[in-house]
Coordinates of C-alpha atoms in Angstrom, one line a residue:
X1356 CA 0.0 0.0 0.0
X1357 CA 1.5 3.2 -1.2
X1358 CA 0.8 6.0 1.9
X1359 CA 0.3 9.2 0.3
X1360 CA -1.3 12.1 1.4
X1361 CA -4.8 12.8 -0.7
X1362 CA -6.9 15.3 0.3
X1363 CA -11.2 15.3 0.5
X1364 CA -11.1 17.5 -2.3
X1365 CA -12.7 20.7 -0.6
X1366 CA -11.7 23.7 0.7
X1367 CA -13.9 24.1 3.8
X1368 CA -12.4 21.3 5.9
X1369 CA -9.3 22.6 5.1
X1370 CA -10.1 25.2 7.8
X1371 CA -10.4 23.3 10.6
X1372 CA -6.4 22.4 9.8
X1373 CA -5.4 24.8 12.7
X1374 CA -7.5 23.3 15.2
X1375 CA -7.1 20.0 14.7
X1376 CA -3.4 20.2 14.0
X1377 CA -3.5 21.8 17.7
X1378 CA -5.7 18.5 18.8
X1379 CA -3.2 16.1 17.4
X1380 CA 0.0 17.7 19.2
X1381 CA -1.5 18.3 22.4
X1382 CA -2.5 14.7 22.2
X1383 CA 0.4 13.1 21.1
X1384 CA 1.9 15.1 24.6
X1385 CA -0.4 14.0 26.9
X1386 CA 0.1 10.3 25.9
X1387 CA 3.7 10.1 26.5
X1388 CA 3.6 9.3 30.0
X1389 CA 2.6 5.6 30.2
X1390 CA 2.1 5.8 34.0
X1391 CA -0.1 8.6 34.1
X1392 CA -2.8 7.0 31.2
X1393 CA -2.5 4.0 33.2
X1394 CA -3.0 5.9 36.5
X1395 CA -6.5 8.1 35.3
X1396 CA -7.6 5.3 33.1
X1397 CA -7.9 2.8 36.5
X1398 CA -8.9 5.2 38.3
X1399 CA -11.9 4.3 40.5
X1400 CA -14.4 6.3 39.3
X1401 CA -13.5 5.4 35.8
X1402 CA -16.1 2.9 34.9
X1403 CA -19.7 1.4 33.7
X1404 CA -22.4 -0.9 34.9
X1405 CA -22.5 -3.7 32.8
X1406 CA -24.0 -7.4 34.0
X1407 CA -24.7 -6.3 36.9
X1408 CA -21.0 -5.2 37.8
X1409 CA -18.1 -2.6 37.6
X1410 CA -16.4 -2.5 34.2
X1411 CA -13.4 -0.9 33.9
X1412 CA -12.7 -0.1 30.0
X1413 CA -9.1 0.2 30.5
X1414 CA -6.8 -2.8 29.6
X1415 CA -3.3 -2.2 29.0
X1416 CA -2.8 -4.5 26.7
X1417 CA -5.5 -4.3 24.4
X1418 CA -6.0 -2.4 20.5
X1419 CA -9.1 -1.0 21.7
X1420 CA -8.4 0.8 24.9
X1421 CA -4.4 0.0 25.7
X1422 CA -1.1 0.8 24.8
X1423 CA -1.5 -1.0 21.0
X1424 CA -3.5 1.8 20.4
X1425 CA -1.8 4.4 21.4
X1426 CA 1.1 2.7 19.1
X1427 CA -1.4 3.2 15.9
X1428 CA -1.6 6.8 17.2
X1429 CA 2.2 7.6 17.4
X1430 CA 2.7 5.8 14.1
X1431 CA 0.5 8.3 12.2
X1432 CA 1.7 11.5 13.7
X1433 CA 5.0 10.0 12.9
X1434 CA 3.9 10.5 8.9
X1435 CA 1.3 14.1 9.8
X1436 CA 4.2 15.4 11.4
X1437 CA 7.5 14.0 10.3
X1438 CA 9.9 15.8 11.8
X1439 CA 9.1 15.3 15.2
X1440 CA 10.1 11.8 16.2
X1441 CA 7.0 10.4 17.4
X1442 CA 8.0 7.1 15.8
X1443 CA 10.4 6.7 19.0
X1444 CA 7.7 7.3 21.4
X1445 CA 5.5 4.8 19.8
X1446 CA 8.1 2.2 19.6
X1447 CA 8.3 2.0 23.7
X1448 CA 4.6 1.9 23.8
X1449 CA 5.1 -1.3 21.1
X1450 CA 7.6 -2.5 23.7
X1451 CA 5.0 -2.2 26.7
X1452 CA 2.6 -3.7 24.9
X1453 CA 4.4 -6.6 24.4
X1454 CA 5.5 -6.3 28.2
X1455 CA 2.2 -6.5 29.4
X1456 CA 0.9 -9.6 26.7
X1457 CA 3.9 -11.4 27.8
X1458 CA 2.7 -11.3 31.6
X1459 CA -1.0 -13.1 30.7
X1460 CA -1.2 -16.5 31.9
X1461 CA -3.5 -17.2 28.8
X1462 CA -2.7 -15.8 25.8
X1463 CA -5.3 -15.2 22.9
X1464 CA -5.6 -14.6 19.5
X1465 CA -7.8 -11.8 18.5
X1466 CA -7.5 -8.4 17.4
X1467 CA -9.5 -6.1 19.9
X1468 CA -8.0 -7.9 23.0
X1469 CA -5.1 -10.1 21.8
X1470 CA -2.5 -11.0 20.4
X1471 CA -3.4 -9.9 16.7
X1472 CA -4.0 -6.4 18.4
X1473 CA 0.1 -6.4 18.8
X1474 CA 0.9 -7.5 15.8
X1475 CA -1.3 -4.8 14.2
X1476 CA 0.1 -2.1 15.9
X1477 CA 3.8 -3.3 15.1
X1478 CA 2.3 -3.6 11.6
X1479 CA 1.0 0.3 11.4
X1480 CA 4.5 1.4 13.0
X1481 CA 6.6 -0.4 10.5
X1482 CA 6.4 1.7 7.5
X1483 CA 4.4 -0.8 5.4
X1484 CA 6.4 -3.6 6.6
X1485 CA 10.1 -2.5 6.2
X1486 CA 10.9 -2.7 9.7
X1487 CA 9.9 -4.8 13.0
X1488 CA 10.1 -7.9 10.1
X1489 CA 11.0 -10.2 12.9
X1490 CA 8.7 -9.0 15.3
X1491 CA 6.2 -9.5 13.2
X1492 CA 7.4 -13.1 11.9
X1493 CA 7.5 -13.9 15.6
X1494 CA 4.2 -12.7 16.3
X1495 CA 2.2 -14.0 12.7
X1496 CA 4.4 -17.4 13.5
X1497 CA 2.8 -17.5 17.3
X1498 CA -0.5 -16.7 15.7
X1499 CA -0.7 -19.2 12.9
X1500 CA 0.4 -21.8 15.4
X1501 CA -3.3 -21.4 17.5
X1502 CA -5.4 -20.8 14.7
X1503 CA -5.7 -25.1 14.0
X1504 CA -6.8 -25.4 17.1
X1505 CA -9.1 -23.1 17.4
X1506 CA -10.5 -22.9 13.7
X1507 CA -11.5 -26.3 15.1
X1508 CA -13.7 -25.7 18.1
X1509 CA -15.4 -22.5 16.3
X1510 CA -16.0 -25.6 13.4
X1511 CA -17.5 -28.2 16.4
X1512 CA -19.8 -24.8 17.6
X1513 CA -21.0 -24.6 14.6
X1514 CA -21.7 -28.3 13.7
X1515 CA -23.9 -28.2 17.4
X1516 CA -25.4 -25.3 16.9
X1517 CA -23.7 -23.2 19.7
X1518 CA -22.1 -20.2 18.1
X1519 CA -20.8 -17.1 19.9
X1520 CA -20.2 -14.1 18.6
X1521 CA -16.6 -14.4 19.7
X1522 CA -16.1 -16.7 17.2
X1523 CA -16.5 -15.1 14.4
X1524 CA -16.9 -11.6 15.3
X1525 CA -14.6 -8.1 14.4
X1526 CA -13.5 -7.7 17.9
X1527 CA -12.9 -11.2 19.1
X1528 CA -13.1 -13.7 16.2
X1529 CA -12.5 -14.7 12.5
X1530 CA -13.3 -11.9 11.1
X1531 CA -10.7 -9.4 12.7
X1532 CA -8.0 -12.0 12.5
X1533 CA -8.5 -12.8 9.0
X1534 CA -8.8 -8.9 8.2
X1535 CA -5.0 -8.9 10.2
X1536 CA -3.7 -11.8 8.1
X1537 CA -4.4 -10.1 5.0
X1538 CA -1.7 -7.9 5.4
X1539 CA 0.7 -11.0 4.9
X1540 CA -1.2 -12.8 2.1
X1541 CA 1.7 -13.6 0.2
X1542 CA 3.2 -15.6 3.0
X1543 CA 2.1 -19.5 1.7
X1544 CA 1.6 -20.3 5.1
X1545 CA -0.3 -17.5 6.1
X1546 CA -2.6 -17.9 3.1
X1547 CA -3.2 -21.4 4.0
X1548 CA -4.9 -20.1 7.3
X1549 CA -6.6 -17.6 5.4
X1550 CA -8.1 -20.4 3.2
X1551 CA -9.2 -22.3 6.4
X1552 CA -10.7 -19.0 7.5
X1553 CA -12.3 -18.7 4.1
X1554 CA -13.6 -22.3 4.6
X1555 CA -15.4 -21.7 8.2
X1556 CA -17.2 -18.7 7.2
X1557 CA -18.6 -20.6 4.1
X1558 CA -19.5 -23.4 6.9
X1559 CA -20.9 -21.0 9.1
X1560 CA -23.1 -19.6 6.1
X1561 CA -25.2 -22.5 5.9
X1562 CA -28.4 -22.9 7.9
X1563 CA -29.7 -25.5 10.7
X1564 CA -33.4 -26.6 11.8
X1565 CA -34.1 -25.2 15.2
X1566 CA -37.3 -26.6 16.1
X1567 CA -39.7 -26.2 13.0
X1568 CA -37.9 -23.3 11.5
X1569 CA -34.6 -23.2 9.0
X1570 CA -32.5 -20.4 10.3
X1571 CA -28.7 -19.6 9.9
X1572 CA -25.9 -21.3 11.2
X1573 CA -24.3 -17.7 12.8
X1574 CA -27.6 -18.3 15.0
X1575 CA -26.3 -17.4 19.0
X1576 CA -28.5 -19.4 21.5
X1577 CA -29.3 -17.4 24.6
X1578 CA -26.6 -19.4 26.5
X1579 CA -24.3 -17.9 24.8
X1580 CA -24.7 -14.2 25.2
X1581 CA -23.9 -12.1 28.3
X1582 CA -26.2 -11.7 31.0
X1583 CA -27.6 -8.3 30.2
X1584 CA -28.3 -10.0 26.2
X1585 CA -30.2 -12.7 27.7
X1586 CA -32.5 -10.9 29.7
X1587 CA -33.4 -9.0 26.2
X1588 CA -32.9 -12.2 23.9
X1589 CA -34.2 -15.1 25.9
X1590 CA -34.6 -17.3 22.5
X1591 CA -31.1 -16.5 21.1
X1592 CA -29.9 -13.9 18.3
X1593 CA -28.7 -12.8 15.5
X1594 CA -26.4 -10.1 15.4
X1595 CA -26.5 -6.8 12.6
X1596 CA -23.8 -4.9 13.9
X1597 CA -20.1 -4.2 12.0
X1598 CA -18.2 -4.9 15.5
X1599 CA -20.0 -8.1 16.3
X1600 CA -22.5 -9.5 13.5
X1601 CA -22.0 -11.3 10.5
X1602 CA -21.3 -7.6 8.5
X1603 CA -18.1 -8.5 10.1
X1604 CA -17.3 -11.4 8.4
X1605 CA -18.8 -10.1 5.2
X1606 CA -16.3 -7.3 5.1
X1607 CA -13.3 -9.9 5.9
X1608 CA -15.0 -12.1 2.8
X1609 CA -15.4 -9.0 0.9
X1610 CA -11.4 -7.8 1.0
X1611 CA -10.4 -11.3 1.0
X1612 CA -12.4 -11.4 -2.6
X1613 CA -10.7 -7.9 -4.0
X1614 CA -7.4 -9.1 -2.5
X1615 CA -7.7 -12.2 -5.1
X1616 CA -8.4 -15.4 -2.9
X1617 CA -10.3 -18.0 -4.8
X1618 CA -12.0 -20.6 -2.8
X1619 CA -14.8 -23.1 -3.1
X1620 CA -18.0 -21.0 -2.0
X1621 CA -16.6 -17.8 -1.1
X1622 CA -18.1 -15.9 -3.9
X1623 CA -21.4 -17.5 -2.6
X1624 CA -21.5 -16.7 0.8
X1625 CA -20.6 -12.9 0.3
X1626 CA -23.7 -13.1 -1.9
X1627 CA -26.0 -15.1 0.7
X1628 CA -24.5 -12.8 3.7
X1629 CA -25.4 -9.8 1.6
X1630 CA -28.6 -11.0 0.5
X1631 CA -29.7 -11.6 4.0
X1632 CA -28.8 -8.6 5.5
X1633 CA -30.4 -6.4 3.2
X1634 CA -33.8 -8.1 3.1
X1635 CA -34.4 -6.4 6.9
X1636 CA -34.3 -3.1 5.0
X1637 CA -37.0 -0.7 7.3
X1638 CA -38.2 2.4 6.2
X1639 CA -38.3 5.6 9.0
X1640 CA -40.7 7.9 9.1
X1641 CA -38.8 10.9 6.9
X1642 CA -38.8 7.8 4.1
X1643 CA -35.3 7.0 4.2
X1644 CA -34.1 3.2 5.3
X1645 CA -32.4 1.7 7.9
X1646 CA -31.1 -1.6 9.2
X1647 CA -32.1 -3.3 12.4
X1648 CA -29.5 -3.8 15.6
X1649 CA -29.8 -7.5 16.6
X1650 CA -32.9 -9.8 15.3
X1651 CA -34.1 -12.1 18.1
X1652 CA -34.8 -15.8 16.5
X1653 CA -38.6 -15.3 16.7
X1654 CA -38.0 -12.1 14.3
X1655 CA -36.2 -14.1 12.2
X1656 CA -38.8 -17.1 12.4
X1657 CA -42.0 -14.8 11.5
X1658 CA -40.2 -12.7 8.8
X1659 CA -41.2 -9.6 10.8
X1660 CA -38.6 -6.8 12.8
X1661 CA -40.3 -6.1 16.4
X1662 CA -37.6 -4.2 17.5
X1663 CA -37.0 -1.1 14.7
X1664 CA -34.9 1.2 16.9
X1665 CA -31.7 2.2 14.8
X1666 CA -28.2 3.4 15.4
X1667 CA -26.0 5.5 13.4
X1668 CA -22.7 4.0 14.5
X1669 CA -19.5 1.8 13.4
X1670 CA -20.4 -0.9 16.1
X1671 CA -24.0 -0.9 16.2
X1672 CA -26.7 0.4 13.3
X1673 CA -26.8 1.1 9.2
X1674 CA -23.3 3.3 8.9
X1675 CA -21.0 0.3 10.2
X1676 CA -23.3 -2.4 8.5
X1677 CA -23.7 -0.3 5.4
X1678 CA -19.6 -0.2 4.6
X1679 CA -19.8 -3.7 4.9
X1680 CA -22.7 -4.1 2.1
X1681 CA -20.3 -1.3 -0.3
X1682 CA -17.2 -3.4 0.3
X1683 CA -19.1 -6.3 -0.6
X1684 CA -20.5 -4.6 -3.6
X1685 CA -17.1 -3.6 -4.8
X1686 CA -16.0 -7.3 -4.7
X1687 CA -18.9 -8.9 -6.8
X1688 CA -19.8 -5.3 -9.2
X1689 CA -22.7 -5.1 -7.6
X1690 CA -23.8 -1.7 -8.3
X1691 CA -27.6 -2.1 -6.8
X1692 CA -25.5 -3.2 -3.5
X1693 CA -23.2 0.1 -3.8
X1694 CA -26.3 2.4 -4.2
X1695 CA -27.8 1.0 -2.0
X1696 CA -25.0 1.9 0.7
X1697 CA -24.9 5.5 -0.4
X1698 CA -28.7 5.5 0.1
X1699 CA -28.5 4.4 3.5
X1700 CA -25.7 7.0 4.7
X1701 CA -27.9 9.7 3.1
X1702 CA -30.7 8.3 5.0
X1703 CA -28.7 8.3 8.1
X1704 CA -27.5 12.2 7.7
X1705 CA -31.4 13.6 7.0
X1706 CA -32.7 12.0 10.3
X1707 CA -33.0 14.4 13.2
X1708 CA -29.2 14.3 15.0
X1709 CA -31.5 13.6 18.1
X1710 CA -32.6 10.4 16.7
X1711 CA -28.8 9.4 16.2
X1712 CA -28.4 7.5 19.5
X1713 CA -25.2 9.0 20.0
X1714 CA -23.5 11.6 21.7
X1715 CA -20.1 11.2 22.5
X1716 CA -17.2 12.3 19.9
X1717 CA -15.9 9.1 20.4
X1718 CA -15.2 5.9 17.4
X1719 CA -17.0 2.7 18.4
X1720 CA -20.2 4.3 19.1
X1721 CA -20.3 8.3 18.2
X1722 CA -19.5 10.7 16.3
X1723 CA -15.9 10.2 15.3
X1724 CA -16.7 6.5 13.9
X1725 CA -19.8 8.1 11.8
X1726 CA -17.8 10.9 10.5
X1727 CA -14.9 8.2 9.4
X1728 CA -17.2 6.0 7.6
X1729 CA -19.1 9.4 6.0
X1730 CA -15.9 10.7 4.8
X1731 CA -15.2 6.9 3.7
X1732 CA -18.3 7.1 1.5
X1733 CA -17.6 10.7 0.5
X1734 CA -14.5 9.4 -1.2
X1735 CA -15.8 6.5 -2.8
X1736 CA -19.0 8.3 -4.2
X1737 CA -17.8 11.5 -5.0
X1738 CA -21.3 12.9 -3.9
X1739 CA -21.1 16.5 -2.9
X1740 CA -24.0 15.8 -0.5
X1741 CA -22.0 14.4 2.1
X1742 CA -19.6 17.4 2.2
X1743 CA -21.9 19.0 4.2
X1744 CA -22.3 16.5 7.0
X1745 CA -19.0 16.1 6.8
X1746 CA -18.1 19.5 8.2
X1747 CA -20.8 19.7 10.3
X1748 CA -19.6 16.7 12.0
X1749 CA -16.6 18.1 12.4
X1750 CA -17.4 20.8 14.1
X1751 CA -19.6 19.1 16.4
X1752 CA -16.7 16.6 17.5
X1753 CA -14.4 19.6 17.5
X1754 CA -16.7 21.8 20.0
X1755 CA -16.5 18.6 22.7
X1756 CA -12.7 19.2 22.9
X1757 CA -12.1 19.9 26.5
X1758 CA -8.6 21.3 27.5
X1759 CA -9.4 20.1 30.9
X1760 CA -9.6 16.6 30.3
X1761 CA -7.0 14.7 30.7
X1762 CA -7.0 12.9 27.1
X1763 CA -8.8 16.3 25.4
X1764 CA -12.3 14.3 25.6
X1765 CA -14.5 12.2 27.3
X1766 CA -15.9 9.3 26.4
X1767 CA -20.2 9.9 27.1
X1768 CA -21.4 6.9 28.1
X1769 CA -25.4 5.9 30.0
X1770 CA -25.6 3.6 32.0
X1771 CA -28.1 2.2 35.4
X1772 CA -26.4 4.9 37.1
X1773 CA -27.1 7.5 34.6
X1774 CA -24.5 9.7 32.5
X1775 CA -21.1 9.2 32.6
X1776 CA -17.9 11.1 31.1
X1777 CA -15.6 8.4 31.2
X1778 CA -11.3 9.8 30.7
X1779 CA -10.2 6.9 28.2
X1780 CA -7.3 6.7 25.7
X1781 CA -8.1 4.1 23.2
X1782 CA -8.4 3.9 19.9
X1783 CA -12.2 2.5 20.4
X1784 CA -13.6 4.2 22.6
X1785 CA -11.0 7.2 23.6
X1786 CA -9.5 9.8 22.3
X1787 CA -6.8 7.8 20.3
X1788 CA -10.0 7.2 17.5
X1789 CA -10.8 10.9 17.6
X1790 CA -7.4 12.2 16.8
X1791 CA -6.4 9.5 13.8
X1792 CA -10.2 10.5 12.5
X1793 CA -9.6 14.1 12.8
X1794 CA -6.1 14.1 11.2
X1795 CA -7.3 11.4 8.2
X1796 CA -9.3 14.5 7.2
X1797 CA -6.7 16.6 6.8
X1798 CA -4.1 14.1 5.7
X1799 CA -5.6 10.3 4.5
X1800 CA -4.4 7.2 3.5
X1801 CA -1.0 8.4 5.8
X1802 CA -1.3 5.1 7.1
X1803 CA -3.9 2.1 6.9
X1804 CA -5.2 2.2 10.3
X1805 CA -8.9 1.4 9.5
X1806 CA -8.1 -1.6 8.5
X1807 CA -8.6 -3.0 11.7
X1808 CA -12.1 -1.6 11.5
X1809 CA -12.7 -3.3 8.4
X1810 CA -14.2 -0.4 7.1
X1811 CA -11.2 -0.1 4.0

């Protein structure tokens, strides 16, 4: 991948350079000191509610909300700006990373949490590959010798009908580690695990009898969701969203398709994946469409969406599971699938903002992640309608810059205890997301960092 800097193409978001060039820089300073993220990131007020207990985001070792991260980060103000040597500050977070994966009595595998996380930020601070070439052998070797194993028992859950969402999902499963592996196609023994990859999904694309209905094999029974899911989904799920539903592993599919992998049934199952998600198109009330969250089996059984409420995020709702559907269009031509995409994200920016369902500035679920995939879009289309959202986004992330925050913003989070502003420094759900957004506007394609988004 040739990094070069292209522009959007217009001159007003040009004049946010000033600010944002100030974001990025006071950022990159506050993020130097390892001990002090570590210190207000655990910090005891710093958490959520979540089945029915204290969830701290923070995890040191971790792409989403740790030091990996922060390495993705360091590596792209290393191209904005490159005269300042922020490649040396990421390397030592690239060595505390691996510091702190090291210490786990159980390793694992996946990109959000694991080991794949690691190798992705060594990956995004290696200049396209031209340095950290054993680190990276080291870690790919490490990976491809669990993924037999394991390819295995997400094969066996499928076969008895218990499928998790971690097994084939963006932030814990297939999907996200096959999107990592693609970076080292041409390796024959990598490409031979992407093949088995290739090979599970097309398993997993077939469907089961459950009782007296024919449903999907990426079907999650209710014992295996959380506890808070099961309260909601006492029959089981199926899961719409980017981060972790099958769009997931039809983006993976999608690149691995463009990327020129030929495979018995892989063509097929980006078509039936497609295919299905799109017949659950819903219409809102200003006429535009939208996609459901999560389906619960009895939705799925009757033909008929209970639950229409709608997000307009990467993790959950029709922006993230709309890039899927283009990505999957540009694979197979499909142009209906395509227009179809742009349709949605129009859709998306003439609802009311209120009706959004979010409000903070962060990636996973606010504004930051919508304004990435807009822009995405924005590019591909060349429509001149989404310029407008485009600033206006913008400007809304840029007025919840707070100089008093430790990171610069704070995540906004609801939970059973009401609002909280949460001081995180990921790349998920922190201000690490906010500032590689903010500066791909300015500067894109300085790096490849979305790709572990799966959203290019």
């Amino acid at each position: 991948m040739k990094l070069t800097e292209q522009p959007l193409g217009f001159v007003e978001i040009r004049e946010f350079r000033p600010q944002i060039e100030k974001i990025l820089q006071e950022l990159g300073s506050r993020l130097k000191n390892a001990e002090e993220i570590e210190r207000i990131a655990t910090s005891e007020e710093n958490y959520l509610i979540a089945n029915n207990g204290k969830y701290y985001p923070w995890k040191a070792g971790s792409l989403s909300s740790g030091y990996p991260g922060i390495c993705v980060y360091y590596s792209l103000m290393d191209h904005y700006f490159p005269d300042d040597n922020w490649a040396s500050v990421g390397h030592d977070f690239l060595s505390r990373s691996i510091n702190v994966i090291k210490s786990y009595d159980e390793l694992n595998i996946s990109l959000w949490s694991g080991l794949t996380g690691i190798g992705f930020a060594a990956y995004a601070l290696s200049k396209n590959g031209t340095s950290y070439q054993g680190l990276l052998k080291q870690i790919n070797d490490l990976i491809l010798s669990k993924t037999g194993k394991l390819l295995d028992i997400s094969l066996n859950n499928v076969q008895k009908g218990s499928v998790y969402v971690q097994d084939y999902d963006v932030i814990s499963g297939w999907a996200g580690i096959g999107r990592y592996l693609l970076l080292f196609k041409d390796i024959p023994e990598v490409k031979v695990t992407l093949l088995n990859i290739i090979d599970y999904f097309v398993a997993l694309s077939h469907h089961r009898i459950i009782g007296e209905n024919t449903v999907p094999n990426w079907y999650v029974p209710s014992q295996n969701l959380s506890p808070d899911e099961k309260l909601r989904f006492k029959n089981g799920y199926f899961n719409l969203g980017l981060a972790h539903g099958i769009p997931g592993p039809l983006a993976f599919l999608s690149q691995a398709y463009i990327d020129g992998f030929e495979a018995k049934g892989l063509k097929e199952t980006i078509q039936h994946f497609g295919e299905w998600i799109l017949q659950w198109e819903l219409k809102d009330e200003y006429g535009g469409i939208y996609l459901p969250l999560i389906l619960g089996l009895g939705e799925v059984s009757s033909q008929k969406v209970e639950n229409k409420a709608h997000k307009e995020a990467w993790c959950y709702g029709t922006p993230g599971l709309m890039r899927a559907i283009w990505l999957a269009g540009k694979a197979l031509k499909n142009e209906e699938w395509k227009s179809k995409a742009i349709e949605s994200y129009k859709s998306t920016l003439l609802r009311p903002q209120e009706s959004w369902d979010i409000y903070s500035p962060t990636f996973c679920h606010g504004y930051a992640g919508l304004l990435h995939l807009t822009s995405l879009i924005y590019q591909d289309s060349k429509d001149d309608f989404f310029k407008k959202s485009i600033i206006n986004l913008t400007r809304d992330i840029i007025k919840m810059y707070d100089e008093s925050s430790p990171f610069l913003f704070h995540d906004l989070q609801i939970d059973s205890e009401g609002n909280k502003r949460l001081n995180l420094p990921g790349l998920l759900d922190g201000s690490v997301g906010i500032g590689l957004v903010l500066a791909t506007l300015i500067k894109p394609n300085l790096i490849p960092w979305d790709i572990c988004l799966l959203t290019n």
